Coordinates of C-alpha atoms in Angstrom, one line a residue:
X1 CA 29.1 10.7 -0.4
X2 CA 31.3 7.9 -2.3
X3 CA 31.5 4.5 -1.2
X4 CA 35.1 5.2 -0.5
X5 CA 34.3 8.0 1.7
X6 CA 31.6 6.2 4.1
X7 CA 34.1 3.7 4.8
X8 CA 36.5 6.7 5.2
X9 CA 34.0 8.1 7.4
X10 CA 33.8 4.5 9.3
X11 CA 37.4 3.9 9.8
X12 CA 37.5 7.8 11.0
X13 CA 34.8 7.5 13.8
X14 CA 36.4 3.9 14.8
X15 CA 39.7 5.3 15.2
X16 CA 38.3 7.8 17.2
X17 CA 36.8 4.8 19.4
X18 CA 40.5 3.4 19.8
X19 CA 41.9 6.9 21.1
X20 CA 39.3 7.5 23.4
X21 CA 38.7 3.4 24.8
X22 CA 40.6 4.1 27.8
X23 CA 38.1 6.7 29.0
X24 CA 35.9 3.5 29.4
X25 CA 35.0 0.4 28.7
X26 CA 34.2 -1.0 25.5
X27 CA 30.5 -1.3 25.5
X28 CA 29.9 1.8 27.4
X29 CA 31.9 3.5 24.6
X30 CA 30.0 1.8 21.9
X31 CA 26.5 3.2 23.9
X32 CA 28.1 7.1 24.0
X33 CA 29.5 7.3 20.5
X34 CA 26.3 5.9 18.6
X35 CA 23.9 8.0 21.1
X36 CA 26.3 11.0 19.9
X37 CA 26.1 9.7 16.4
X38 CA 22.1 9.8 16.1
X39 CA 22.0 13.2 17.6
X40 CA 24.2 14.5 14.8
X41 CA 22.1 12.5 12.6
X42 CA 18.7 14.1 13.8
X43 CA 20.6 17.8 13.5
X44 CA 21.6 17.7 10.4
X45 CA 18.7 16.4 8.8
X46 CA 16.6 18.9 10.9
X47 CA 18.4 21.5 10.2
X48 CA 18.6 20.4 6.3
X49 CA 14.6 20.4 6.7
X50 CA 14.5 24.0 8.2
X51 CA 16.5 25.5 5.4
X52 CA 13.9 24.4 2.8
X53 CA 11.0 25.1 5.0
X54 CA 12.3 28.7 5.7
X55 CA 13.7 29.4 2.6
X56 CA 15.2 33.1 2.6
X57 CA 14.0 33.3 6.3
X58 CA 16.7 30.9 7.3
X59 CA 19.3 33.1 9.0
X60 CA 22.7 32.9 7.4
X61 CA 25.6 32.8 10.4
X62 CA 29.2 33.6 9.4
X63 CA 30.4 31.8 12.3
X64 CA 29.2 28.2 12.2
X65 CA 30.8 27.7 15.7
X66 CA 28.9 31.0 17.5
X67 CA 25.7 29.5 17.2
X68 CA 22.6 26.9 15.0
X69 CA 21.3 29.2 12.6
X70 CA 18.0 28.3 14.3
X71 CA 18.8 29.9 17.6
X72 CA 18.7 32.9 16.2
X73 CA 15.3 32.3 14.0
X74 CA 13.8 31.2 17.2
X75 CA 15.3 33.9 19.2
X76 CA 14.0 36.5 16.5
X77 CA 10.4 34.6 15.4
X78 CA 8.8 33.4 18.9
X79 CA 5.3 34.1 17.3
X80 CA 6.0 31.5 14.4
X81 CA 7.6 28.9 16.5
X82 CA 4.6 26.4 16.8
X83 CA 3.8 27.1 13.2
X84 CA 6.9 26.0 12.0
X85 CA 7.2 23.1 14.3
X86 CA 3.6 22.1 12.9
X87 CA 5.3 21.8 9.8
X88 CA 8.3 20.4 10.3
X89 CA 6.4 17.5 12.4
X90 CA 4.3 16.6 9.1
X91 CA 7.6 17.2 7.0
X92 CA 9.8 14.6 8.9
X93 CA 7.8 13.8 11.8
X94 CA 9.5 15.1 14.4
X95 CA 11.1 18.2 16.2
X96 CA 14.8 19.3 17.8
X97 CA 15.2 22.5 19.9
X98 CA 18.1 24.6 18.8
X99 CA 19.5 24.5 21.8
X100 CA 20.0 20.7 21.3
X101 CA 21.2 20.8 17.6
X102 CA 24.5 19.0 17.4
X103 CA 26.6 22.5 16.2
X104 CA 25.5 24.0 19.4
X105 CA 25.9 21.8 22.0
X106 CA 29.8 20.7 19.9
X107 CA 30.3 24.4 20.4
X108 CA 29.9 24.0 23.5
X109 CA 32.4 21.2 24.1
X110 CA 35.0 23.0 22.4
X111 CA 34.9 26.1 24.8
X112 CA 34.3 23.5 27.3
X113 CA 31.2 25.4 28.9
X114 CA 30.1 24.3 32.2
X115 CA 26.9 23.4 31.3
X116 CA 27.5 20.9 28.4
X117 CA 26.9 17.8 30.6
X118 CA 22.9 19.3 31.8
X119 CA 22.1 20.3 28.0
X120 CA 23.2 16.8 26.9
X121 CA 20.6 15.4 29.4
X122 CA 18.2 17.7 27.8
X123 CA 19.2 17.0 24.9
X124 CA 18.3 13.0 25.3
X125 CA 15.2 13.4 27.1
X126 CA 13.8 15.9 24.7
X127 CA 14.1 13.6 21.7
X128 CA 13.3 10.6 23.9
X129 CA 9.6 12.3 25.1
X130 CA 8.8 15.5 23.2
X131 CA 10.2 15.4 19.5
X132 CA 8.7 12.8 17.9
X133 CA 4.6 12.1 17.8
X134 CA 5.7 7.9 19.4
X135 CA 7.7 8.9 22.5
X136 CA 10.6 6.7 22.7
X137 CA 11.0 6.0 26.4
X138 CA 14.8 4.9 27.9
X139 CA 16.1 5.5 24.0
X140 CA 19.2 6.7 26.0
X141 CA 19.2 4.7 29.1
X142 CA 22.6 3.2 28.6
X143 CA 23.9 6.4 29.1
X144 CA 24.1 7.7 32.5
X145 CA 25.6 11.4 32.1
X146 CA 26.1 11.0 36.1
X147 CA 28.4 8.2 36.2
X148 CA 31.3 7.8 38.4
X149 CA 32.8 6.4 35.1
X150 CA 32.9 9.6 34.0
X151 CA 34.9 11.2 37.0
X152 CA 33.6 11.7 40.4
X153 CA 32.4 15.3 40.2
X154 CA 29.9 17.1 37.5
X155 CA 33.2 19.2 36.4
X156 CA 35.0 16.0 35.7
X157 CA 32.5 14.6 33.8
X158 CA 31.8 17.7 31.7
X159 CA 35.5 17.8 30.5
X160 CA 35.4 13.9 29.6
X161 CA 32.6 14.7 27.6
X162 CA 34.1 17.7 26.0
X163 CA 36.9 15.5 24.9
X164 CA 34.7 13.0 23.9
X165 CA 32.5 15.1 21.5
X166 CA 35.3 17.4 19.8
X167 CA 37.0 14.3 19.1
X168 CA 34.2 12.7 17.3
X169 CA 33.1 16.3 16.0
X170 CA 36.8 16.3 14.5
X171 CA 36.6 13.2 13.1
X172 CA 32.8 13.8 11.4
X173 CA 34.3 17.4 9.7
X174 CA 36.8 16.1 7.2
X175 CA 33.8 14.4 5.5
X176 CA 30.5 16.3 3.7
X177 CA 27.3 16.1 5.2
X178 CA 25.3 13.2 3.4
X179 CA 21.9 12.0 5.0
X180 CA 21.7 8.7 3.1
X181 CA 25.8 8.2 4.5
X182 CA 24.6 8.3 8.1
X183 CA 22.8 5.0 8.3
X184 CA 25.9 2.3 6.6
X185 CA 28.2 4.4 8.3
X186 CA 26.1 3.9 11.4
X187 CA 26.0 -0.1 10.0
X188 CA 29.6 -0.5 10.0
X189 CA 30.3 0.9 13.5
X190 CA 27.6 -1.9 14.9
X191 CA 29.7 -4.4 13.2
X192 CA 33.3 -3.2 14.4
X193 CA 31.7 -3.2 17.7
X194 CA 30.0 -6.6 17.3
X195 CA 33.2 -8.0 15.6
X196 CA 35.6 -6.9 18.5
X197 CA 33.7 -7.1 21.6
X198 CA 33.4 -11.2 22.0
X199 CA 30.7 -13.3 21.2
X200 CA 28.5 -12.4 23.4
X201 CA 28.5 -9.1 22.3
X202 CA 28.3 -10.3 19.2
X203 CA 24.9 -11.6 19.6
X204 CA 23.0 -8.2 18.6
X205 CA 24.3 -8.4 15.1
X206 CA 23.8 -10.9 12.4
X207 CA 26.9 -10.4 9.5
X208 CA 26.2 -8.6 6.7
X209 CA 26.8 -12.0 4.1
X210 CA 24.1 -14.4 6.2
X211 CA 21.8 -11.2 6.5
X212 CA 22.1 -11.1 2.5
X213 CA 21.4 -14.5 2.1
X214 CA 18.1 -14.0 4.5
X215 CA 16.9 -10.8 3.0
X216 CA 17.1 -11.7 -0.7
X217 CA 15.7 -15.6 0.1
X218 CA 12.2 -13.6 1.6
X219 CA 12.3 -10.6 -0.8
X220 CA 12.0 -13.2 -3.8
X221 CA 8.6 -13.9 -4.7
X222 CA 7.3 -16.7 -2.0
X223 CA 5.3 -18.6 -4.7
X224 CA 7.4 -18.3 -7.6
X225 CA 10.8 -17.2 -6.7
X226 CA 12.1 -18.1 -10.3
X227 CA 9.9 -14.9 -11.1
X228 CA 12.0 -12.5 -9.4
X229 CA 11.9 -10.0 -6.9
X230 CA 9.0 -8.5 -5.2
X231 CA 7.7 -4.7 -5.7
X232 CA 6.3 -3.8 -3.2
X233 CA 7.5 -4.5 0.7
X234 CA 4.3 -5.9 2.8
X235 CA 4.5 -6.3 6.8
X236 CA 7.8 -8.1 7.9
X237 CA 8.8 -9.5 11.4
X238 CA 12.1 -10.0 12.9
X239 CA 11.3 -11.1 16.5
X240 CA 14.9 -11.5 17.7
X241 CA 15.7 -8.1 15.9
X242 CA 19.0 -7.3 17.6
X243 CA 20.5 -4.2 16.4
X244 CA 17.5 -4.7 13.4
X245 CA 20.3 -4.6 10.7
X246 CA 18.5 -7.3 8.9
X247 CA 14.9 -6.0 8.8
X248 CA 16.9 -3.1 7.2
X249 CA 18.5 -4.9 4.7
X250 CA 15.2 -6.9 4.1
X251 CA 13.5 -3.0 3.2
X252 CA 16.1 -2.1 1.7
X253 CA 16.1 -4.8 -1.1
X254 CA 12.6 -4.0 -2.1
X255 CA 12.6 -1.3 -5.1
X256 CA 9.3 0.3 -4.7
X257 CA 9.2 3.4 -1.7
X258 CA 5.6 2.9 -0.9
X259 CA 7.1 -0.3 2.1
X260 CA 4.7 -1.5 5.0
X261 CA 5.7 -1.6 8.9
X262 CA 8.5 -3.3 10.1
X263 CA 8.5 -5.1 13.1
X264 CA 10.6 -6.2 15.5
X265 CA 11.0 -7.9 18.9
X266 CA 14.1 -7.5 21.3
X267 CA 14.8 -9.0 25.1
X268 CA 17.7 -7.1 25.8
X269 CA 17.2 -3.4 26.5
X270 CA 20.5 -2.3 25.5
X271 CA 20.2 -4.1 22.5
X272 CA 16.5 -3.2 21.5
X273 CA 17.5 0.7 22.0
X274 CA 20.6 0.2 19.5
X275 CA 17.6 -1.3 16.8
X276 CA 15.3 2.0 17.7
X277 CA 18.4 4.2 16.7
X278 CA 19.2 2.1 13.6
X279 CA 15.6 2.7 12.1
X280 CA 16.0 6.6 12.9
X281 CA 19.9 6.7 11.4
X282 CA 18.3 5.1 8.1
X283 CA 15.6 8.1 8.0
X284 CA 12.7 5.6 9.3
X285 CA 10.1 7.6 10.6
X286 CA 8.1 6.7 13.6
X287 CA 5.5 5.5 12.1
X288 CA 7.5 3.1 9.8
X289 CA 8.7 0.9 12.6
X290 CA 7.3 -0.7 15.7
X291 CA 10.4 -2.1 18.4
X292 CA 9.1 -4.0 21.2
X293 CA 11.5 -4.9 24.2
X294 CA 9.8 -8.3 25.5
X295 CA 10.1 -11.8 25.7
X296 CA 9.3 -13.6 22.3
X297 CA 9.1 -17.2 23.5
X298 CA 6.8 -15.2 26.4
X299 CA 4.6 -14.0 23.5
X300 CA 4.9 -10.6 26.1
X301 CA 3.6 -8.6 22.9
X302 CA 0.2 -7.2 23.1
X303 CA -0.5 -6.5 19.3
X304 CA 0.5 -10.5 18.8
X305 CA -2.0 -11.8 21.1
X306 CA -5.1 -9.9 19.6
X307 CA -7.8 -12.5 19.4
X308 CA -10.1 -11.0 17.3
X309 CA -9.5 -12.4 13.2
X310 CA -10.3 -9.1 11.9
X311 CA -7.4 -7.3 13.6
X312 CA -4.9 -10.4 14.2
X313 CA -1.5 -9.4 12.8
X314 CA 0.2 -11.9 10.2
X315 CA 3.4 -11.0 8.4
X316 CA 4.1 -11.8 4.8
X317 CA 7.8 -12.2 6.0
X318 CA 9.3 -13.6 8.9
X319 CA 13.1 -13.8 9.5
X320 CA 15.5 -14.5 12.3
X321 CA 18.7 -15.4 13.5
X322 CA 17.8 -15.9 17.5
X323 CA 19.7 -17.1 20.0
X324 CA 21.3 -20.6 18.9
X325 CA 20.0 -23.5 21.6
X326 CA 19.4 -21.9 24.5
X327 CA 17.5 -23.2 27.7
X328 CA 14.0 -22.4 28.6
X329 CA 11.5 -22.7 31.2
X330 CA 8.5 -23.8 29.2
X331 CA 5.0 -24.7 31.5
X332 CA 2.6 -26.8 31.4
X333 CA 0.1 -24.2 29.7
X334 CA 2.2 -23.6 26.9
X335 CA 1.0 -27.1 25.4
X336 CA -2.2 -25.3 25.0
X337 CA -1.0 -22.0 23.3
X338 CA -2.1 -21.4 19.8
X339 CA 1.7 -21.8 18.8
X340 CA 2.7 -25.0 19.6
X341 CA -0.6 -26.9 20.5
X342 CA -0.4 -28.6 17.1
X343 CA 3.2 -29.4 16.8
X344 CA 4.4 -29.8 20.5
X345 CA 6.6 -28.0 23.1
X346 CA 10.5 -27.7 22.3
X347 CA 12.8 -29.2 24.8
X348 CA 13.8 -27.3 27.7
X349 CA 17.5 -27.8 26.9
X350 CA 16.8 -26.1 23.6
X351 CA 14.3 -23.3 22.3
X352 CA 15.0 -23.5 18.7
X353 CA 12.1 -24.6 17.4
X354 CA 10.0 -22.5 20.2
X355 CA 11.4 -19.5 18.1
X356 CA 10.5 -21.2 14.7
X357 CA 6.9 -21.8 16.0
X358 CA 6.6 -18.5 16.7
X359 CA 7.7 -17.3 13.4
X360 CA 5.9 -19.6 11.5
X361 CA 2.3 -19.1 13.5
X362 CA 2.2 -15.0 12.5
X363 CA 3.5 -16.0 9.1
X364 CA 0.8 -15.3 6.1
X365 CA 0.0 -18.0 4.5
X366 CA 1.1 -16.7 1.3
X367 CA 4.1 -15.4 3.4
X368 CA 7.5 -17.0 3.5
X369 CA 10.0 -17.1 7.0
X370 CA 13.8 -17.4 6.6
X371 CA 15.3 -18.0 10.3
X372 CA 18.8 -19.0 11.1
X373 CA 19.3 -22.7 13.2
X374 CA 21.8 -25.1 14.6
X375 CA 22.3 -28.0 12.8
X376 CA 20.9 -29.9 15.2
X377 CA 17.3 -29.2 14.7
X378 CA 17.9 -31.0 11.4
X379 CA 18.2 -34.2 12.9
X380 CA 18.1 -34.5 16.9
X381 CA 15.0 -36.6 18.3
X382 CA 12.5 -36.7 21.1
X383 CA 10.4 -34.0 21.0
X384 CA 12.6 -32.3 18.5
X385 CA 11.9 -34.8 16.1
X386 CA 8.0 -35.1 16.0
X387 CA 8.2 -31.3 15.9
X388 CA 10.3 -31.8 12.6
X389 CA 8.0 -34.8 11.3
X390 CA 5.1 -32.7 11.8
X391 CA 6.3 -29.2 10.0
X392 CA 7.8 -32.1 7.0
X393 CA 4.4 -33.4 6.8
X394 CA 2.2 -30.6 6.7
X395 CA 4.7 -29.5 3.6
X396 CA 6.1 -26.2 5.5
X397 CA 9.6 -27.1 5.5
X398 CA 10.6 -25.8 1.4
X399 CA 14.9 -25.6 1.7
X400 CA 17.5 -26.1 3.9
X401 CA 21.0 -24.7 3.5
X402 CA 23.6 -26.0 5.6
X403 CA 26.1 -23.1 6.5
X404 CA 29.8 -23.2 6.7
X405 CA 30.9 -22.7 10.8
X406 CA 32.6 -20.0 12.5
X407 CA 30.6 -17.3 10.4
X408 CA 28.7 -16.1 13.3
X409 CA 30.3 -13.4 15.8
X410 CA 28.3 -15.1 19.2
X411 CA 29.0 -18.6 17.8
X412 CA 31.8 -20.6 16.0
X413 CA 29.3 -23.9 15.3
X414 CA 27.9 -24.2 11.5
X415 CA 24.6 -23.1 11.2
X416 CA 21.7 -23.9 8.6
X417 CA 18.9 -21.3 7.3
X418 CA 15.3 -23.0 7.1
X419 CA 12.9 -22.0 4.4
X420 CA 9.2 -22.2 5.7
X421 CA 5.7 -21.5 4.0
X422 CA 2.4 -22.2 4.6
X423 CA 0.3 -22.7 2.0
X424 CA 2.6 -24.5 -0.7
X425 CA 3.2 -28.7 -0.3
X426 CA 6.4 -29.5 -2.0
X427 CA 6.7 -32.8 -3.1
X428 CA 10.1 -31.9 -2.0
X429 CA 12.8 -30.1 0.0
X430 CA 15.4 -28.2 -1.7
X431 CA 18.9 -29.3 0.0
X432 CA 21.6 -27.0 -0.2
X433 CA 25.5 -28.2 1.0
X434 CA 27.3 -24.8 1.2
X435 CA 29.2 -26.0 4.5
X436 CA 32.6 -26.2 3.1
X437 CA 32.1 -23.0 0.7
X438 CA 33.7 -20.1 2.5
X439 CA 37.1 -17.9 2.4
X440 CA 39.0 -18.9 5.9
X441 CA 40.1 -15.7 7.9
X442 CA 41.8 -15.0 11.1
X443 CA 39.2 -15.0 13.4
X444 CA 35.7 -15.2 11.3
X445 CA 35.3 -17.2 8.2
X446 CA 33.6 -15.5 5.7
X447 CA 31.1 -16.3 2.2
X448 CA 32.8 -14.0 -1.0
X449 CA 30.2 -12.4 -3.0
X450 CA 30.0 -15.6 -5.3
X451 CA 29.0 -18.0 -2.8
X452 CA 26.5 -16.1 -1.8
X453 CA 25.2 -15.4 -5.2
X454 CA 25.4 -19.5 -6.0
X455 CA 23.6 -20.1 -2.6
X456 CA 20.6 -17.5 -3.5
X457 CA 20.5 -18.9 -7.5
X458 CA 20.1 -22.5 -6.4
X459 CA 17.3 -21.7 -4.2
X460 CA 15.2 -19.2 -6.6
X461 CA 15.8 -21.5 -9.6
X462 CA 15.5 -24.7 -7.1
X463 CA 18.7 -26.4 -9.1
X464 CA 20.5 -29.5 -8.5
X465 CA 24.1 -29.6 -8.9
X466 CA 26.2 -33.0 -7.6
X467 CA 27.5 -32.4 -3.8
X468 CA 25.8 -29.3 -3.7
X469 CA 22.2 -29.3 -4.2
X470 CA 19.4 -32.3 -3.9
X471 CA 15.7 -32.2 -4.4
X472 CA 14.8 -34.7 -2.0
X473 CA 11.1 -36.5 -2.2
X474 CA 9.5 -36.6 0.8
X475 CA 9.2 -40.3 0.1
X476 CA 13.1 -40.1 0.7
X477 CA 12.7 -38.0 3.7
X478 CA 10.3 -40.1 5.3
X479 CA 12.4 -43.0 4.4
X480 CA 15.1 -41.6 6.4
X481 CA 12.7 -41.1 9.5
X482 CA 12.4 -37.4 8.6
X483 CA 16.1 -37.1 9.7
X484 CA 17.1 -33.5 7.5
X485 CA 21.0 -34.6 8.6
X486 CA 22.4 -33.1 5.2
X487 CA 25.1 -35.8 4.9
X488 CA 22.0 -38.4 4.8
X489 CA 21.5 -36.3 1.2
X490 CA 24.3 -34.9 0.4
X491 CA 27.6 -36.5 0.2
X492 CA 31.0 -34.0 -0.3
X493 CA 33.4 -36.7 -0.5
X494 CA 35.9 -36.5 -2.7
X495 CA 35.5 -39.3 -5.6
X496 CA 38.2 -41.5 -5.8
X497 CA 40.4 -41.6 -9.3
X498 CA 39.9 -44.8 -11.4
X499 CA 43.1 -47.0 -11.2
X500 CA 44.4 -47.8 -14.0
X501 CA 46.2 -51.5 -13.7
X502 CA 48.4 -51.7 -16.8
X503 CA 49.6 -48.0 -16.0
X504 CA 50.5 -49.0 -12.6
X505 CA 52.4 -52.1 -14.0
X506 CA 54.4 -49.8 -16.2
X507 CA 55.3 -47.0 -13.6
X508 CA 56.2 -49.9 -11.4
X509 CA 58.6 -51.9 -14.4
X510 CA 60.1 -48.1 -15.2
X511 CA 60.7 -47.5 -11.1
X512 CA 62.4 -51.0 -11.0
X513 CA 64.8 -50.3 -13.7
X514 CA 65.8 -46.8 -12.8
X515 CA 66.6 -47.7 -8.8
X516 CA 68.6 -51.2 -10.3
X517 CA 70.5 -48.3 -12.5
X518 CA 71.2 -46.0 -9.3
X519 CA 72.3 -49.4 -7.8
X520 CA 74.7 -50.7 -10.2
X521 CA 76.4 -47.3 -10.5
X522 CA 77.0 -46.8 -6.3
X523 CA 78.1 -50.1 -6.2
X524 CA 80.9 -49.5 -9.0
X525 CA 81.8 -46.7 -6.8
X526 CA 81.9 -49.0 -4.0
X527 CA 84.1 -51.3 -5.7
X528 CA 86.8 -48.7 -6.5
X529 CA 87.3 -48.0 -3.0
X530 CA 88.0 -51.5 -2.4
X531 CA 84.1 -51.5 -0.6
X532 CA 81.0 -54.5 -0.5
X533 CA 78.5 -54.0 -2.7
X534 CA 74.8 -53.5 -1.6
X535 CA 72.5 -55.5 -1.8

C-alpha cells in the first residue's frame, strides 16, 4: 500500500468516526472502532497465514460474503484441526476461530443476524484468553457489548452494531489488504483521537515530531553518537507507555530484525489496553512485548523489584514523556528505596524527577534514557534542586534541549527532553535552545522536518552554534548554583545594529531640508489665498 493510500485509508476510517459520533460519545467510539480495527487486523493476517500453510487445501469460496474460507476447512477437516492450529501457533503465535474471522462476523452485520452482538463477545474473549500462548486479560474491557449506550434491549444493540461494522467494513474495502498498512494506519487514528478529544485525552499519546526526537536521541550509539546508529535493538523501557507509539517508533528505527523485548508500564487501563493493541497491529508477537498496568512511581511491577543481581532487569534504553508535574503521595519509606535513597524524594507537589529516578535506576550503565520534562525541573529549588546538583555531579545529566510550548496535546507549557547516562562524566552539558524554533498552527504548534533534523545533528555531533547550542563546563554550571535555567546559557536576544553617527547626521540634514521644502511650497499656497503662513 502507498503512502498516499494509508493516509487514504486514515482519513476513510476517520470519516467513518464523524458519521457514526452521534451513536456515542467520543472515547467510547475511539474504544469500538480500534477494538473492530485489531480484529480485522488479526483476520486478515490469520487468514493470509492459513493460505500458505494450507496451500492447495485452502478452500476457494466464490462468495466472499457466504462464509471465511476456513469455515468450511474446519467444517470439512475436524481431524486436522489441532494439527493445523499447532502450526499456525509456532507460525504467528496465535489462533482465531473461523467463526470469529472479521469476513464472517461483517457478514453477519450486513444481513443483520440476530446473533452478531453474542459472537462479537466470543469473539473478544476468545482472543483475550485462548488465542495467544500470554492471555491478555480485559484486552477488551472498554467495551461493554451490553450497554444501555447501545440501546436498551439486545435487538437494539445488535442493529447499532450492524451499522457500526458495515460502515467501517465499507470504508476498509476501497483499499487492498496490506499487513505492514495496519499498524500507521492504526498510528494515525490514535493521534486524530488524541488531537481532538482535549488534553486530557491527549495524555496517552506523545506527537509523532517529539517521539522522533526521543527515538533517534536513544537509538544513536550512547557512547559515541557521532558514530551513528545502532544495529541491533537491546531491552528498552517506556514506563509511562501510553498508547506505546514511542517504544514503537524507538524499534522501528533500529535496522537489524533480530530486536530485544520492549517494555512498558501504564496506570490507566484504558490506556494500557490501547498500547497492548498497538504492539499486536504492528505484528508484535506476544513474546516481543511485556505491558504492565501499575503504578510506576509505586514500583507495583514484580519483574522490577527482583533482588537477586543475576536476574535484575536493566534496560539499555529508557524513554518517557510521563505526566508533566503532577502531585504525589510519597512516604516516609520511600527515602529508603533503592531509587531515590541516594538522590532524595521529589516534592509532593511535583513527581518529575520521581519518574526520572525511576528511569535512570533500571538504566544500563552503558544505556542511555531520553524522558520528556517541565522546564521547571531545570531550575526550581528545595528538594528539586539537590536532586539536580546531585545527578549534575555524578556526571549523568549529558544534554538538555529546551522545547518550543504548546506542542504537547495534554499540555500547552514548553517542555525540555533530558539526556541521562550512567557511566560517562562529561566535563559538560550539551545545551540546546530550540524554544522559539517551530511552525505556529491553529491549535498545536508544530517542529518541520528540519528542526527536528538540526535538533538531533547538534546533539550527535555535540555542536555549538551562537543562540542555539552551548557546551557548558560544569565549572559554569556549578558557578551558576547548578541552576540548568537555559536563558542562564543561552541568550536569543536579538543583537542590536551598530549606529552609525555620521549616517544619522546625514539622514537627519536630508530630512530637515526636504520637510523646509514641503514647507515653503504649502505656505506659497497659503499666500495665494490670502492665508498665514505656518510656522
Amino acid at each position: 500500500m502507498t503512502e498516499s493510500n494509508k493516509i487514504m485509508l486514515g482519513k476513510t476510517l476517520w470519516s467513518v468516526a464523524d458519521q457514526l459520533r452521534g451513536l456515542m460519545n467520543a472515547d467510547d467510539f475511539r474504544d469500538y472502532i480500534l477494538s473492530f480495527f485489531l480484529l480485522r487486523y488479526l483476520s486478515d493476517n490469520y487468514e493470509n497465514a492459513a493460505k500458505t500453510e494450507l496451500g492447495d487445501d485452502y478452500p476457494k469460496v466464490k462468495d466472499k460474503d457466504y462464509c471465511a474460507p476456513l469455515t468450511l476447512w474446519y467444517a470439512n477437516n475436524p481431524e486436522e484441526i489441532t494439527k493445523f492450529e499447532k502450526n499456525m501457533r509456532k507460525k504467528i503465535h496465535y489462533v482465531l476461530h473461523p467463526q470469529y474471522i472479521w469476513s464472517s462476523i461483517a457478514n453477519m452485520a450486513r444481513s443483520q443476524k440476530s446473533e452478531l452482538l453474542s459472537t462479537l463477545q466470543g469473539a473478544f474473549k476468545h482472543i483475550e484468553l485462548e488465542s495467544f500462548e500470554h492471555t491478555f486479560q480485559g484486552l477488551f474491557s472498554a467495551i461493554n457489548l451490553d450497554s444501555e449506550k447501545l440501546g436498551r434491549t439486545y435487538a437494539e444493540r445488535n442493529i447499532k452494531l450492524s451499522v457500526l461494522i458495515q460502515k467501517i467494513s465499507e470504508g476498509l474495502a476501497e483499499f487492498p489488504t496490506d499487513m505492514d498498512a495496519f499498524g500507521d494506519v492504526y498510528e494515525y487514528l490514535i493521534e486524530q483521537f488524541a488531537a481532538g478529544s482535549g488534553k486530557k485525552s491527549g495524555e496517552f499519546y506523545t506527537p509523532q515530531q517529539i517521539s522522533d526526537i526521543l527515538s533517534s536521541i536513544v537509538t544513536l550509539d550512547s557512547q559515541d553518537p557521532q558514530s551513528g546508529s545502532i544495529q541491533r535493538l537491546g531491552s528498552v523501557m517506556d514506563f509511562a507507555c501510553g498508547s506505546g507509539s514511542l517504544l514503537l517508533n524507538v524499534r522501528k528505527r533500529v535496522k537489524s530484525r533480530h530486536t530485544g523485548i520492549i517494555y512498558g508500564q501504564e496506570k490507566n487501563f484504558t490506556t494500557y489496553n490501547l498500547a497492548r493493541m498497538n504492539m499486536l497491529m504492528h505484528g508484535l508477537k506476544d513474546t516481543d512485548f511485556q505491558i504492565h498496568h501499575g503504578d510506576t512511581l509505586a514500583n507495583d511491577w514484580a519483574i522490577l523489584r527482583e533482588t537477586n543481581p543475576a536476574k535484575k532487569l536493566a534496560f539499555d534504553i529508557v524513554v518517557a514523556n510521563p505526566p508533566l508535574s503532577c502531585r504525589w503521595e510519597p512516604t516516609d519509606s520511600l527515602t529508603e528505596d533503592v531509587r531515590f535513597k541516594n538522590y532524595g524524594v521529589a516534592p509532593k507537589s511535583s513527581a518529575d524527577f520521581a519518574f526520572l529516578l525511576h528511569g535512570l535506576h533500571y538504566l544500563k550503565n552503558e544505556g542511555v534514557m531520553a524522558i520528556v520534562q517541565p522546564h521547571g525541573v531545570l531550575f526550581r529549588s528545595g528538594a528539586e534542586e539537590r536532586i539536580r546538583t546531585k545527578l549534575l555531579k555524578d556526571g549523568h545529566i549529558d544534554t538538555v534541549i529546551g522545547l518550543p510550548s504548546n506542542l504537547l496535546y495534554s499540555s500547552g507549557i514548553p517542555v525540555c527532553i533530558l539526556v541521562l547516562k550512567k557511566c560517562t562524566r562529561p566535563e559538560d552539558v550539551l545545551i540546546i535552545d530550540a524554544t522559539e524554533s517551530f511552525v505556529k498552527g491553529k491549535r498545536q504548534n508544530h517542529l518541520s522536518h528540519e528542526q527536528i533534523t538540526k535538533i538531533i545533528d547538534t546533539y550527535r555531533f555535540r555542536r555549538e552554534e551562537s543562540r542555539y547550542a552551548r557546551r557548558v563546563t560544569m565549572e559554569e554550571i556549578k558557578e551558576n548554583g547548578y541552576n540548568l535555567n537555559i536563558s542562564r546559557y543561552i541568550s536569543t536576544s536579538s543583537i542590536e545594529a551598530e549606529v552609525d553617527l555620521q549616517t544619522v547626521n546625514r539622514e537627519l540634514a536630508t530630512l530637515e531640508k526636504t520637510i523646509k521644502s514641503a514647507r515653503d511650497k504649502h505656505n506659497a499656497f497659503l499666500g495665494d489665498l490670502g492665508l498665514p503662513p505656518l510656522a
